[in-house]
Short mmCIF file of C-alpha atoms and ligand atoms in Angstrom, two decimals:
data_model
loop_
_atom_site.label_atom_id
_atom_site.label_comp_id
_atom_site.label_asym_id
_atom_site.label_seq_id
_atom_site.Cartn_x
_atom_site.Cartn_y
_atom_site.Cartn_z
CA MET A 1 -0.19 0.00 0.03
CA THR A 2 1.46 3.61 -1.09
CA PHE A 3 -0.04 6.06 1.44
CA ASP A 4 -0.14 9.88 0.79
CA THR A 5 2.09 10.80 3.70
CA ILE A 6 3.71 8.81 6.55
CA ILE A 7 4.99 10.95 9.42
CA ARG A 8 7.94 8.82 10.48
CA GLY A 9 10.23 8.70 13.52
CA GLY A 10 8.35 10.83 15.66
CA THR A 11 6.53 10.01 19.25
CA VAL A 12 2.78 9.87 19.16
CA ALA A 13 0.93 10.87 22.41
CA THR A 14 -2.69 10.27 22.57
CA ALA A 15 -4.92 10.62 25.81
CA SER A 16 -4.14 7.30 26.91
CA ASP A 17 -0.57 6.28 25.80
CA THR A 18 2.43 7.14 24.56
CA PHE A 19 4.38 5.38 21.80
CA ALA A 20 7.01 5.58 19.32
CA CYS A 21 4.96 5.03 15.91
CA ASP A 22 4.95 6.04 12.16
CA VAL A 23 1.64 7.47 11.09
CA GLY A 24 0.09 6.27 7.59
CA ILE A 25 -2.44 9.08 6.08
CA THR A 26 -4.92 8.29 2.94
CA GLY A 27 -7.47 10.46 1.97
CA GLY A 28 -7.20 12.99 5.07
CA LYS A 29 -7.58 10.06 7.47
CA ILE A 30 -5.18 7.93 9.50
CA THR A 31 -5.33 4.48 7.92
CA ALA A 32 -1.99 2.68 9.64
CA LEU A 33 0.00 2.99 12.74
CA GLY A 34 3.18 1.35 13.17
CA SER A 35 6.87 0.91 11.87
CA ASP A 36 8.28 0.16 8.25
CA LEU A 37 5.07 1.17 6.72
CA GLY A 38 6.42 1.35 3.26
CA LYS A 39 5.68 3.83 0.68
CA ALA A 40 4.39 7.13 0.52
CA THR A 41 3.97 10.18 -1.97
CA GLU A 42 5.42 12.33 0.87
CA ILE A 43 7.77 10.94 4.22
CA VAL A 44 7.69 13.64 7.07
CA ASP A 45 10.57 13.37 9.41
CA ALA A 46 9.19 13.83 12.90
CA THR A 47 12.06 12.81 14.50
CA GLY A 48 12.75 14.51 18.10
CA LEU A 49 9.06 15.46 17.89
CA LEU A 50 5.81 14.81 19.57
CA VAL A 51 3.02 13.88 17.16
CA LEU A 52 -0.27 14.76 18.75
CA PRO A 53 -3.90 15.25 18.07
CA GLY A 54 -4.29 18.79 16.82
CA GLY A 55 -6.09 20.62 19.48
CA ILE A 56 -9.80 21.55 19.43
CA ASP A 57 -10.49 24.84 21.05
CA SER A 58 -14.40 24.35 22.16
CA HIS A 59 -14.77 27.87 23.62
CA VAL A 60 -14.02 30.66 21.42
CA HIS A 61 -15.75 33.72 19.87
CA ILE A 62 -15.18 34.80 16.24
CA ALA A 63 -16.75 38.06 14.54
CA GLN A 64 -19.42 38.07 17.42
CA PRO A 65 -21.68 41.21 17.42
CA SER A 66 -20.38 42.87 20.89
CA GLY A 67 -22.67 45.94 21.03
CA PRO A 68 -22.60 49.58 19.66
CA GLY A 69 -19.58 50.87 18.10
CA ILE A 70 -17.28 47.86 19.52
CA VAL A 71 -15.85 45.56 16.76
CA MET A 72 -14.39 42.01 17.48
CA ALA A 73 -10.82 41.68 16.34
CA ASP A 74 -11.20 38.15 14.66
CA ASP A 75 -12.90 37.33 11.63
CA PHE A 76 -13.24 33.52 10.52
CA ALA A 77 -9.70 33.96 8.47
CA SER A 78 -7.68 35.76 11.09
CA ALA A 79 -9.16 33.48 14.00
CA THR A 80 -8.49 29.97 12.12
CA ARG A 81 -5.26 31.15 10.90
CA SER A 82 -4.10 32.20 14.53
CA ALA A 83 -5.62 29.13 15.78
CA ALA A 84 -3.53 26.71 13.22
CA PHE A 85 -0.39 28.18 14.33
CA GLY A 86 -1.15 27.72 18.37
CA GLY A 87 -1.68 23.90 17.26
CA ASN A 88 -5.54 23.63 16.43
CA THR A 89 -6.83 21.79 14.14
CA MET A 90 -10.45 22.92 15.08
CA VAL A 91 -12.21 25.52 16.72
CA LEU A 92 -15.99 25.68 18.07
CA PRO A 93 -17.31 29.17 18.13
CA PHE A 94 -20.96 30.43 18.91
CA ALA A 95 -23.67 31.44 16.65
CA MET A 96 -25.04 34.02 18.88
CA GLN A 97 -28.69 34.93 18.83
CA GLN A 98 -29.92 38.23 20.12
CA LYS A 99 -33.52 38.99 21.22
CA GLY A 100 -36.11 38.95 18.63
CA GLU A 101 -33.94 36.83 16.00
CA SER A 102 -34.62 33.46 14.50
CA LEU A 103 -32.01 31.09 15.50
CA ARG A 104 -32.17 29.74 12.18
CA GLN A 105 -31.55 32.78 10.44
CA VAL A 106 -28.52 33.24 12.84
CA VAL A 107 -27.03 30.26 12.02
CA LYS A 108 -27.31 31.04 8.36
CA ASP A 109 -25.60 34.21 8.91
CA TYR A 110 -22.19 32.63 10.77
CA HIS A 111 -22.25 30.18 7.96
CA ALA A 112 -22.15 33.24 5.51
CA LYS A 113 -19.40 34.63 7.81
CA ALA A 114 -17.68 31.29 7.99
CA ASP A 115 -17.77 29.36 5.01
CA GLY A 116 -14.79 29.44 2.74
CA GLN A 117 -12.89 31.29 5.20
CA CYS A 118 -11.47 28.94 7.80
CA TYR A 119 -7.95 27.63 7.42
CA ILE A 120 -8.69 24.87 9.86
CA ASP A 121 -12.13 23.05 10.45
CA VAL A 122 -15.00 24.68 12.65
CA SER A 123 -18.44 23.67 14.14
CA PHE A 124 -20.75 26.13 15.87
CA HIS A 125 -22.23 26.13 19.20
CA LEU A 126 -25.40 27.93 19.50
CA ILE A 127 -25.99 30.79 22.01
CA ILE A 128 -29.76 30.85 23.24
CA ALA A 129 -30.57 34.71 24.20
CA ASP A 130 -34.26 34.63 23.44
CA ALA A 131 -36.05 31.57 25.33
CA SER A 132 -39.39 32.21 23.26
CA ASP A 133 -41.95 29.00 22.47
CA ALA A 134 -41.22 29.32 18.75
CA VAL A 135 -37.55 29.21 19.33
CA LEU A 136 -37.63 26.27 22.14
CA GLY A 137 -40.47 24.38 20.65
CA GLN A 138 -39.26 24.57 16.80
CA GLU A 139 -36.03 25.95 15.75
CA LEU A 140 -33.78 24.51 18.52
CA PRO A 141 -34.68 20.72 18.18
CA ALA A 142 -34.68 21.32 14.28
CA LEU A 143 -31.24 22.15 14.73
CA VAL A 144 -29.93 20.03 17.18
CA HIS A 145 -31.14 17.73 15.01
CA ASP A 146 -28.88 19.02 12.28
CA GLY A 147 -25.90 18.89 14.13
CA TYR A 148 -25.67 22.11 16.36
CA THR A 149 -25.61 19.63 19.44
CA SER A 150 -24.86 22.14 22.04
CA PHE A 151 -25.74 25.50 23.32
CA LYS A 152 -24.54 28.14 25.90
CA VAL A 153 -26.65 29.92 28.01
CA PHE A 154 -25.69 33.17 30.21
CA MET A 155 -26.84 33.96 33.55
CA THR A 156 -25.65 37.41 32.96
CA TYR A 157 -24.97 40.27 30.65
CA GLU A 158 -27.55 42.65 29.21
CA GLY A 159 -29.54 41.34 26.65
CA LEU A 160 -28.17 37.60 27.31
CA ALA A 161 -29.20 36.76 30.63
CA LEU A 162 -31.80 34.23 31.06
CA SER A 163 -34.09 34.06 33.94
CA ASP A 164 -34.42 30.86 36.17
CA MET A 165 -37.43 29.89 34.55
CA GLU A 166 -35.84 30.32 31.06
CA MET A 167 -32.98 28.06 32.10
CA LEU A 168 -35.20 25.64 33.12
CA LYS A 169 -37.02 25.70 29.89
CA VAL A 170 -33.54 25.60 27.69
CA MET A 171 -32.61 22.70 29.96
CA SER A 172 -35.44 20.72 29.31
CA VAL A 173 -35.29 21.06 25.45
CA ALA A 174 -31.62 19.83 25.98
CA ARG A 175 -32.44 17.11 27.95
CA GLU A 176 -35.20 15.99 25.39
CA THR A 177 -33.16 16.32 22.29
CA GLY A 178 -29.64 15.22 23.96
CA ALA A 179 -28.05 18.51 23.53
CA MET A 180 -24.98 19.91 25.90
CA VAL A 181 -25.79 22.97 27.58
CA MET A 182 -22.91 25.21 28.51
CA VAL A 183 -23.45 27.73 31.23
CA HIS A 184 -21.84 31.25 31.88
CA ALA A 185 -22.40 31.28 35.64
CA GLU A 186 -22.90 34.76 37.37
CA ASN A 187 -25.26 36.58 38.82
CA TYR A 188 -26.71 39.48 37.08
CA ASP A 189 -28.31 41.17 39.33
CA ALA A 190 -25.47 41.35 41.78
CA ILE A 191 -23.27 42.31 39.10
CA ARG A 192 -25.44 45.29 38.38
CA PHE A 193 -25.99 46.04 41.86
CA LEU A 194 -22.20 46.33 42.84
CA THR A 195 -21.32 48.33 39.30
CA ASP A 196 -24.16 50.90 40.25
CA ARG A 197 -22.60 51.46 43.55
CA LEU A 198 -19.05 51.22 42.42
CA GLU A 199 -19.78 54.21 39.59
CA ALA A 200 -21.46 56.07 42.23
CA ALA A 201 -18.43 56.29 44.40
CA GLY A 202 -16.36 57.35 41.54
CA LYS A 203 -14.55 53.71 41.13
CA THR A 204 -14.57 53.63 37.45
CA GLU A 205 -11.10 52.41 36.47
CA THR A 206 -10.48 49.23 34.96
CA LYS A 207 -9.52 47.32 38.24
CA TYR A 208 -13.29 47.45 39.30
CA HIS A 209 -14.08 45.45 36.82
CA GLY A 210 -12.77 42.48 39.34
CA THR A 211 -14.68 44.06 42.10
CA SER A 212 -17.73 44.18 40.41
CA ARG A 213 -17.58 40.57 39.94
CA PRO A 214 -16.46 38.83 43.07
CA ILE A 215 -16.17 35.21 43.52
CA ALA A 216 -19.39 35.05 45.61
CA VAL A 217 -21.35 36.03 42.22
CA GLU A 218 -19.42 33.06 40.41
CA ARG A 219 -20.06 30.83 43.46
CA GLU A 220 -23.90 31.62 43.57
CA ALA A 221 -24.59 31.28 39.97
CA THR A 222 -22.68 27.81 39.61
CA HIS A 223 -24.72 26.41 42.53
CA ARG A 224 -27.93 27.79 40.92
CA ALA A 225 -26.96 26.27 37.64
CA ILE A 226 -26.30 22.98 38.96
CA SER A 227 -29.37 22.75 41.35
CA LEU A 228 -31.37 24.01 38.07
CA ALA A 229 -29.74 21.15 36.39
CA GLU A 230 -30.67 18.44 38.83
CA LEU A 231 -34.21 19.73 38.89
CA ILE A 232 -34.12 18.57 35.33
CA ASP A 233 -31.55 15.88 34.97
CA VAL A 234 -30.00 17.06 32.40
CA PRO A 235 -25.68 17.02 32.15
CA VAL A 236 -24.23 20.57 31.65
CA MET A 237 -20.67 22.16 31.50
CA ILE A 238 -19.97 25.26 33.46
CA VAL A 239 -17.39 26.99 31.37
CA HIS A 240 -14.54 29.11 32.08
CA VAL A 241 -14.52 28.29 36.03
CA SER A 242 -11.88 31.04 38.08
CA ASN A 243 -11.80 29.62 41.41
CA ARG A 244 -11.95 27.37 43.87
CA GLU A 245 -15.38 27.83 45.40
CA ALA A 246 -17.08 27.51 41.93
CA MET A 247 -15.03 24.79 40.99
CA ASP A 248 -16.00 23.10 44.44
CA GLU A 249 -19.76 23.45 43.92
CA ILE A 250 -18.68 21.29 40.48
CA ALA A 251 -16.73 18.64 42.62
CA ARG A 252 -19.48 18.46 44.93
CA ALA A 253 -22.27 17.97 42.34
CA ARG A 254 -20.30 15.12 41.06
CA ARG A 255 -19.73 13.03 44.39
CA ARG A 256 -23.49 13.42 44.71
CA GLY A 257 -23.69 11.85 41.03
CA LEU A 258 -24.70 14.58 38.95
CA LYS A 259 -23.30 14.99 35.44
CA ILE A 260 -21.86 18.47 36.01
CA TYR A 261 -18.48 19.03 34.09
CA GLY A 262 -16.19 21.97 34.53
CA GLU A 263 -14.05 23.82 31.66
CA THR A 264 -11.20 26.46 32.89
CA CYS A 265 -8.90 28.81 30.81
CA PRO A 266 -5.34 29.90 30.74
CA GLN A 267 -6.18 33.37 32.08
CA TYR A 268 -7.55 31.62 35.08
CA LEU A 269 -3.70 29.93 35.40
CA ILE A 270 -1.48 33.03 34.65
CA LEU A 271 -3.25 36.32 34.93
CA THR A 272 -4.34 37.68 38.40
CA GLU A 273 -6.83 40.95 39.35
CA LYS A 274 -3.72 43.03 39.41
CA ASP A 275 -3.26 42.60 36.11
CA MET A 276 -6.41 44.79 35.36
CA ASP A 277 -4.70 47.47 37.75
CA GLY A 278 -2.96 49.15 34.65
CA LEU A 279 -2.31 53.13 34.12
CA ASN A 280 -4.21 54.72 31.19
CA MET A 281 -6.74 51.71 30.63
CA GLU A 282 -3.32 49.26 30.21
CA GLY A 283 -5.64 46.90 32.75
CA ALA A 284 -8.53 46.78 29.95
CA LYS A 285 -6.14 44.28 27.96
CA TYR A 286 -7.04 42.09 31.02
CA VAL A 287 -10.91 42.72 31.29
CA CYS A 288 -13.12 39.08 30.96
CA SER A 289 -15.60 37.70 32.53
CA PRO A 290 -15.30 35.87 35.39
CA PRO A 291 -12.25 37.90 36.04
CA PRO A 292 -8.55 36.51 36.85
CA ARG A 293 -8.54 36.05 40.51
CA ASP A 294 -5.49 35.52 42.90
CA LYS A 295 -2.81 33.20 43.26
CA GLU A 296 -4.98 31.03 45.35
CA SER A 297 -7.78 30.54 42.66
CA GLN A 298 -4.83 29.66 39.98
CA ALA A 299 -3.58 26.91 42.25
CA ALA A 300 -7.02 25.81 42.77
CA CYS A 301 -7.79 25.83 38.76
CA TRP A 302 -4.40 23.59 38.51
CA GLU A 303 -5.75 21.15 41.01
CA GLY A 304 -9.16 21.17 39.01
CA LEU A 305 -7.10 20.22 35.89
CA GLN A 306 -5.16 17.46 37.53
CA GLN A 307 -7.91 16.00 39.47
CA GLY A 308 -10.27 15.65 36.55
CA ILE A 309 -12.71 18.39 37.80
CA PHE A 310 -12.03 20.39 34.55
CA SER A 311 -12.14 18.17 31.86
CA LEU A 312 -11.91 20.81 29.21
CA PHE A 313 -9.05 23.57 28.97
CA SER A 314 -10.26 25.86 26.34
CA SER A 315 -8.98 29.57 25.46
CA ASP A 316 -12.54 31.63 25.59
CA HIS A 317 -10.79 33.59 22.98
CA CYS A 318 -12.72 36.76 22.79
CA PRO A 319 -10.24 39.44 21.20
CA PHE A 320 -10.56 42.80 20.63
CA ARG A 321 -7.81 45.60 19.66
CA TYR A 322 -6.47 47.66 22.61
CA ASP A 323 -5.52 50.47 20.94
CA ASP A 324 -8.53 51.24 19.39
CA PRO A 325 -11.86 52.84 20.44
CA GLN A 326 -13.89 50.27 18.60
CA GLY A 327 -12.08 47.97 21.05
CA LYS A 328 -10.78 47.82 24.77
CA LEU A 329 -10.35 52.10 24.72
CA THR A 330 -13.99 52.03 23.81
CA PRO A 331 -15.99 55.13 22.29
CA LYS A 332 -15.07 58.56 23.49
CA GLY A 333 -17.05 59.48 26.56
CA LYS A 334 -17.35 55.95 27.93
CA THR A 335 -14.91 55.59 30.26
CA SER A 336 -16.18 53.28 33.17
CA PHE A 337 -14.98 49.59 33.29
CA ARG A 338 -18.91 49.02 32.56
CA TRP A 339 -18.25 49.73 29.09
CA VAL A 340 -14.86 47.76 28.44
CA PRO A 341 -15.66 44.81 26.15
CA ASN A 342 -14.95 41.70 28.11
CA GLY A 343 -12.82 39.04 26.74
CA ILE A 344 -9.23 38.41 25.61
CA PRO A 345 -7.66 36.99 22.72
CA GLY A 346 -5.80 33.39 23.78
CA VAL A 347 -6.45 30.91 20.71
CA GLU A 348 -2.83 30.86 19.48
CA THR A 349 -1.30 30.78 23.34
CA ARG A 350 -3.63 28.22 25.07
CA LEU A 351 -1.55 25.30 24.08
CA PRO A 352 1.82 26.55 24.40
CA ILE A 353 0.93 27.77 27.74
CA LEU A 354 -0.64 24.46 29.11
CA PHE A 355 2.36 22.68 27.31
CA SER A 356 4.64 24.59 29.30
CA GLU A 357 3.32 25.38 32.48
CA GLY A 358 1.91 21.71 32.68
CA VAL A 359 3.87 19.27 31.00
CA SER A 360 7.19 21.01 30.84
CA LYS A 361 6.82 21.92 34.67
CA GLY A 362 5.91 18.38 36.05
CA ARG A 363 2.24 19.25 36.60
CA LEU A 364 0.45 17.09 33.75
CA THR A 365 1.47 14.20 31.78
CA VAL A 366 1.59 14.81 28.12
CA ASN A 367 -1.48 12.41 27.94
CA GLU A 368 -3.38 14.85 30.38
CA PHE A 369 -2.44 17.46 28.16
CA VAL A 370 -3.90 15.87 25.13
CA ALA A 371 -7.18 15.07 27.07
CA LEU A 372 -7.34 18.24 28.18
CA THR A 373 -6.80 20.01 24.88
CA SER A 374 -8.09 17.79 22.44
CA THR A 375 -9.53 14.32 23.22
CA ASN A 376 -12.18 15.58 25.84
CA HIS A 377 -13.33 18.58 23.45
CA ALA A 378 -14.20 15.76 21.10
CA LYS A 379 -16.27 13.50 23.64
CA THR A 380 -18.12 16.27 25.06
CA TYR A 381 -19.00 17.75 21.78
CA GLY A 382 -20.09 14.72 19.85
CA LEU A 383 -16.94 14.82 17.50
CA TYR A 384 -14.98 11.76 18.75
CA PRO A 385 -13.11 9.51 17.51
CA LYS A 386 -13.33 11.20 13.78
CA LYS A 387 -11.54 14.18 15.81
CA GLY A 388 -9.60 14.24 18.97
CA THR A 389 -7.20 11.17 18.86
CA ILE A 390 -4.37 9.21 16.93
CA ALA A 391 -6.18 6.13 15.70
CA VAL A 392 -6.79 4.37 12.46
CA GLY A 393 -9.86 5.76 11.27
CA SER A 394 -9.95 9.06 12.54
CA ASP A 395 -9.34 12.52 10.58
CA ALA A 396 -5.60 12.97 10.15
CA ASP A 397 -5.65 16.35 12.36
CA ILE A 398 -2.20 16.37 14.00
CA ALA A 399 0.20 18.73 15.56
CA LEU A 400 3.88 18.33 15.64
CA TRP A 401 5.13 19.62 18.79
CA ASP A 402 8.88 20.31 19.94
CA PRO A 403 8.78 19.75 23.19
CA GLN A 404 12.04 21.39 23.61
CA ARG A 405 11.91 24.83 21.98
CA GLN A 406 11.98 27.77 23.94
CA GLU A 407 10.31 30.80 22.89
CA THR A 408 9.07 33.77 24.87
CA ILE A 409 5.13 34.80 23.95
CA SER A 410 4.62 38.22 22.37
CA GLN A 411 2.53 39.76 19.94
CA THR A 412 5.10 39.69 17.04
CA LEU A 413 4.53 35.90 17.34
CA MET A 414 0.79 35.83 16.83
CA HIS A 415 -1.05 35.70 13.77
CA GLY A 416 -4.40 36.98 14.75
CA GLY A 417 -6.13 40.27 14.41
CA SER A 418 -5.67 41.53 18.34
CA ASP A 419 -2.83 44.25 18.71
CA TYR A 420 -1.74 42.32 21.81
CA THR A 421 -1.47 39.49 23.65
CA PRO A 422 -2.26 39.25 27.40
CA TYR A 423 0.58 36.83 27.53
CA GLU A 424 3.53 39.17 26.67
CA GLY A 425 6.91 38.37 27.91
CA ILE A 426 6.06 34.63 29.30
CA ALA A 427 8.79 32.15 28.60
CA VAL A 428 7.35 28.90 27.26
CA THR A 429 9.09 25.60 26.65
CA GLY A 430 7.59 23.13 24.03
CA TRP A 431 5.79 24.56 20.90
CA PRO A 432 3.59 23.59 17.80
CA VAL A 433 5.97 23.75 14.76
CA SER A 434 3.37 22.12 12.14
CA THR A 435 -0.31 21.69 12.04
CA MET A 436 -1.91 19.21 9.56
CA VAL A 437 -5.72 19.58 9.11
CA ARG A 438 -6.95 15.85 7.20
CA GLY A 439 -3.51 15.11 6.08
CA GLN A 440 -2.82 18.83 4.74
CA PHE A 441 -0.45 20.67 6.10
CA VAL A 442 -1.86 24.05 7.26
CA VAL A 443 1.29 25.44 9.13
CA ARG A 444 4.56 23.64 8.21
CA ASP A 445 7.73 24.36 10.21
CA GLY A 446 6.06 27.93 11.47
CA LYS A 447 4.88 28.92 7.82
CA LEU A 448 1.49 29.29 6.82
CA VAL A 449 1.18 26.80 3.76
CA GLY A 450 -2.88 25.86 4.26
CA ALA A 451 -5.01 27.72 1.73
CA LEU A 452 -7.87 29.93 2.79
CA GLY A 453 -11.19 27.83 2.84
CA GLY A 454 -9.03 24.68 3.67
CA GLY A 455 -11.11 24.50 6.74
CA ASP A 456 -14.55 22.83 6.42
CA TYR A 457 -17.51 22.70 8.69
CA VAL A 458 -18.22 19.82 10.87
CA PRO A 459 -21.48 18.84 12.09
CA ARG A 460 -21.74 17.17 15.42
CA GLU A 461 -23.30 13.81 16.71
CA LYS A 462 -24.81 13.93 20.26
CA SER A 463 -22.52 13.74 22.81
CA GLU A 464 -22.25 10.62 24.95
CA LEU A 465 -21.86 12.77 28.04
CA ALA A 466 -24.89 14.47 27.24
CA ARG A 467 -27.13 11.72 28.01
CA PRO A 468 -29.50 12.21 31.62
CA ARG A 469 -29.02 9.98 34.41
CA THR A 470 -32.06 8.71 34.07
CA ALA A 471 -34.22 7.41 30.91
CA LEU A 472 -36.82 10.10 29.52
O1 URP B 501 -15.04 37.95 28.96
C1 URP B 501 -15.54 37.14 28.02
N1 URP B 501 -15.33 35.86 28.48
N2 URP B 501 -15.91 37.34 26.81
C2 URP B 501 -16.49 36.25 26.34
C3 URP B 501 -18.04 36.21 26.30
C4 URP B 501 -18.06 34.99 27.28
O2 URP B 501 -18.76 34.97 28.22
O3 URP B 501 -17.68 33.60 27.33
ZN1 ZN B 502 -18.97 33.13 28.84
ZN1 ZN B 503 -16.70 32.85 26.03
#
């Protein structure tokens, strides 16, 4: 047999095993694993490199409407290019509904933005902002059936926050359709109350973003989301968990047998609230929600990753330009932290940060790294085993890593649409040198070689993890 490609001489690592092995690829799929595989149109020398499943970043925001006068820094071309340089082969952005919009139309609009504009594969989660009977009774079940098998709900943000009644209704649809629910857990009224009070006291600098969303706000909403999910008996993923108290709510729910999953992100391992205390709006570069906390919270998030309380490590990439009134500097007159768009870039730095701080520093095995950054994302969102592993029959979505390479993260190394990285100056050991999607290199030895439009939209199955505990 002649393969299209053989990746030869590398060390393959999956979520469960590490082994010296060549990888044979035909027609975009992995068709053989072994030694002496024979001939191929192209032999790729991976000596000294790790051969890992490409990263799947299941929490990114791309080209999402972000309020009057604010523009997100990435379109699908720049976000997926940046993701590819960061060792990713697939991203799952959101198709965000706004009140009054048809969900089906929203999905069409996002396809119009994404189709033919991606370097790596994509699939959409939905965001449900309008829990009307028409949306929940007809559009949502039909979309789940069509492969949009997960959706996010917000317990905060103007125009997005759902009431408990609406959350319960949405969760019931998830239970009936087998979709996975992602929850942004922060108490909206508490944030509004604290924000008003801070502003009345003249406390408007960016550092007060953190003060307006303390840990109790996240812990309470996490507890409430879990309680609502328990009432309906539906699995949920609590996204972007930032601290021990919220994490403990998840751990406690799991000890009680509930299917409650957790995700954390690089900002909660690397940044603290002090980063938001910059002069001249510099702190705006780090404004995201939930906000970065303190060193103890960072330690807690590491424990959550090591103990499996968090099964996903995602970027929550939500990029705005810093030096730009359409970005973090906000239009004239809007000087309070209230108006700074929430979100930071991170799709390109997620994997190098976790590899370096996790694997290179001995906190995680390479197999845990693969699980947290690729395999578990595929399993959680109905993509496994097509995506998220190196196995015969799986898509040949592969990242080649140099585990010894030392780099210092800097905006000059980035390939996205933002004008800064919140991780400027962080030294890392371990770097993705090449990324291949369905057998085709997108990035090769640090150079973009893939074609715009080479990334496909991927409809998804229902996740095994989204199955309720009891029969319908
Ligand atoms: O600040 C954040 N995280 N922005 C992105 C939107 C979200 O809530 O995930
Ligand atoms: Zn969120
Ligand atoms: Zn997000």
